[in-house]
Coordinates of C-alpha atoms in Angstrom, one line a residue:
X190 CA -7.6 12.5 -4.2
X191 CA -4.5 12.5 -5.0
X192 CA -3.2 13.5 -1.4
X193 CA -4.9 10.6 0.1
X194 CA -3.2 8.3 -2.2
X195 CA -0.1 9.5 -1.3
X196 CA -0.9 9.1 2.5
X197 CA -2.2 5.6 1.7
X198 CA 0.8 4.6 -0.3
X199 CA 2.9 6.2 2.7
X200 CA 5.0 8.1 -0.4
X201 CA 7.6 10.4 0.2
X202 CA 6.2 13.8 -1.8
X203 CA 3.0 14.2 0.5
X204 CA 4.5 18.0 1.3
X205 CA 3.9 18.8 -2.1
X206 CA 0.2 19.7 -3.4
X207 CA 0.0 19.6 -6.8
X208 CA -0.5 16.6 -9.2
X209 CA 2.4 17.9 -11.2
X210 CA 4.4 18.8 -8.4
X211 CA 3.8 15.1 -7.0
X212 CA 4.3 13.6 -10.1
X213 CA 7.8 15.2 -10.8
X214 CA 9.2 14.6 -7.0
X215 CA 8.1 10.6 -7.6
X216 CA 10.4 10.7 -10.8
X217 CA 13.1 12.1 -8.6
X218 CA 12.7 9.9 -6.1
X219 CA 12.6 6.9 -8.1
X220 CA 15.8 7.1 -10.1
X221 CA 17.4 8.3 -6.2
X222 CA 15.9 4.4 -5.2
X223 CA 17.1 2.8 -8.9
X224 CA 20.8 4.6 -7.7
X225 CA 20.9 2.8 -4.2
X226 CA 19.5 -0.5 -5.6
X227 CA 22.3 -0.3 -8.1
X228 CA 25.1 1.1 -5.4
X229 CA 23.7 -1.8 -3.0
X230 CA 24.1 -4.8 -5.7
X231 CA 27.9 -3.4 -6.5
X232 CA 28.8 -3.5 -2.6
X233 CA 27.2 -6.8 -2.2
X234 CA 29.5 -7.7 -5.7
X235 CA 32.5 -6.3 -4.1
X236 CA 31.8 -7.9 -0.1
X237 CA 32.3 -11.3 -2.5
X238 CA 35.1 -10.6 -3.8
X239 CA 36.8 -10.0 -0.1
X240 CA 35.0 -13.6 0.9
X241 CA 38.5 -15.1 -0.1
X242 CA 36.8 -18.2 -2.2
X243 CA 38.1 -20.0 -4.6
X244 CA 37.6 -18.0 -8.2
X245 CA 35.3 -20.5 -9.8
X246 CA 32.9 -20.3 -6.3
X247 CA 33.4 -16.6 -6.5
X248 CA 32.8 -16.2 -9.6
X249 CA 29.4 -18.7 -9.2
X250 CA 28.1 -16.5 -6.4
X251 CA 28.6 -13.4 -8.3
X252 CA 26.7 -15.0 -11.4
X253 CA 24.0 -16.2 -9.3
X254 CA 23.4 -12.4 -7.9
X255 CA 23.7 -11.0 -11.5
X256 CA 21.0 -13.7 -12.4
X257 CA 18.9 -12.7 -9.4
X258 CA 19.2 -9.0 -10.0
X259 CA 17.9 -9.3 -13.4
X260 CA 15.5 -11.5 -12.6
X261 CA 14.2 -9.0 -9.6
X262 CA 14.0 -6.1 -12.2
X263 CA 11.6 -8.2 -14.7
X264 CA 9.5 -9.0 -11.4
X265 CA 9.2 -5.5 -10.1
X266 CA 8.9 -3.4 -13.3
X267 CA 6.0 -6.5 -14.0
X268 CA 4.2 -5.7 -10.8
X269 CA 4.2 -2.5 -10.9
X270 CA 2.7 -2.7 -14.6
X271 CA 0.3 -4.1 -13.2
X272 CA -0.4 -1.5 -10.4
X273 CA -0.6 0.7 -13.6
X274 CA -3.2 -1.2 -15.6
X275 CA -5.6 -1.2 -12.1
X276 CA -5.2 2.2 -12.2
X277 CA -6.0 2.6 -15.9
X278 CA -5.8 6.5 -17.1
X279 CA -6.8 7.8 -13.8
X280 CA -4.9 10.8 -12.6
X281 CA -3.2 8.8 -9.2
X282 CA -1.5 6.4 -11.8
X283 CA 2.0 7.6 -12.8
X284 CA 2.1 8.3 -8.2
X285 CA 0.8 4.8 -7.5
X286 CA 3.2 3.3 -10.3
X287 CA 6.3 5.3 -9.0
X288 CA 5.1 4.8 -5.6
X289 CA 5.4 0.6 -6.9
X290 CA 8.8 1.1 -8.2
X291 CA 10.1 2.9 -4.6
X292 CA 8.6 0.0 -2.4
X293 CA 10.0 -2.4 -4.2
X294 CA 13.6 -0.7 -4.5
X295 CA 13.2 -0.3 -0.8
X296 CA 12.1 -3.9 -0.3
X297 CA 15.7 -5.0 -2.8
X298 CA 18.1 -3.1 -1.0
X299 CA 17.1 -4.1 2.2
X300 CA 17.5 -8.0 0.7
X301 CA 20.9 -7.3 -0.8
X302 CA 22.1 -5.3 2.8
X303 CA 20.9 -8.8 4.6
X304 CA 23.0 -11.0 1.8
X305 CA 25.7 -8.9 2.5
X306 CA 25.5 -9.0 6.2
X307 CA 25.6 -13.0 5.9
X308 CA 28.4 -13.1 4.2

């Protein structure tokens, strides 16, 4: 069961074959994606600072992000709550939870590279 809902949830620990195994490669992987969210919204910071705007715009734009990021993280740790509750206590719910947490990372670094890129 598990396996399958790894292969459905197209998550990156399907080599491994235990529910504990799974389950401990998720956590890895998910503070790996919290690192290049985080790494991703301090690159975007610094690409503003090189923009060459005035400091009160600068320092608007940078505000705005910092509002957005915190704003995201409410959203996706929300959302993926509520992937947990569907799951209740089955055994698939800390790997569809984690599994949550990496597509959304995924889905905000790729937003904050395309900010950055339109710069």
């Amino acid at each position: 069961m598990i396996f399958a809902l790894l292969l459905a949830l197209n998550a990156p620990c399907s080599d491994y074959s235990t529910t504990a195994e799974i389950s401990e490669c998720m956590v890895r992987h998910v503070k790996i994606k919290d690192l290049e969210v985080e790494l991703q919204r301090q690159q975007s910071l610094a690409e503003i600072d090189l923009l060459g705007l005035p400091a009160a715009q600068q320092a608007a734009l940078k505000d705005a992000l910092q509002k957005s990021q915190t704003k995201w993280l409410s959203y996706r740790d929300a959302q993926c709550e509520f992937v947990a509750i569907s799951y209740e206590n089955g055994s698939g719910r800390g790997i569809a939870v984690a599994s949550c947490l990496v597509d959304l990372n995924d889905a905000r670094i790729e937003q904050l590279r395309k900010f950055s890129k339109e710069l």
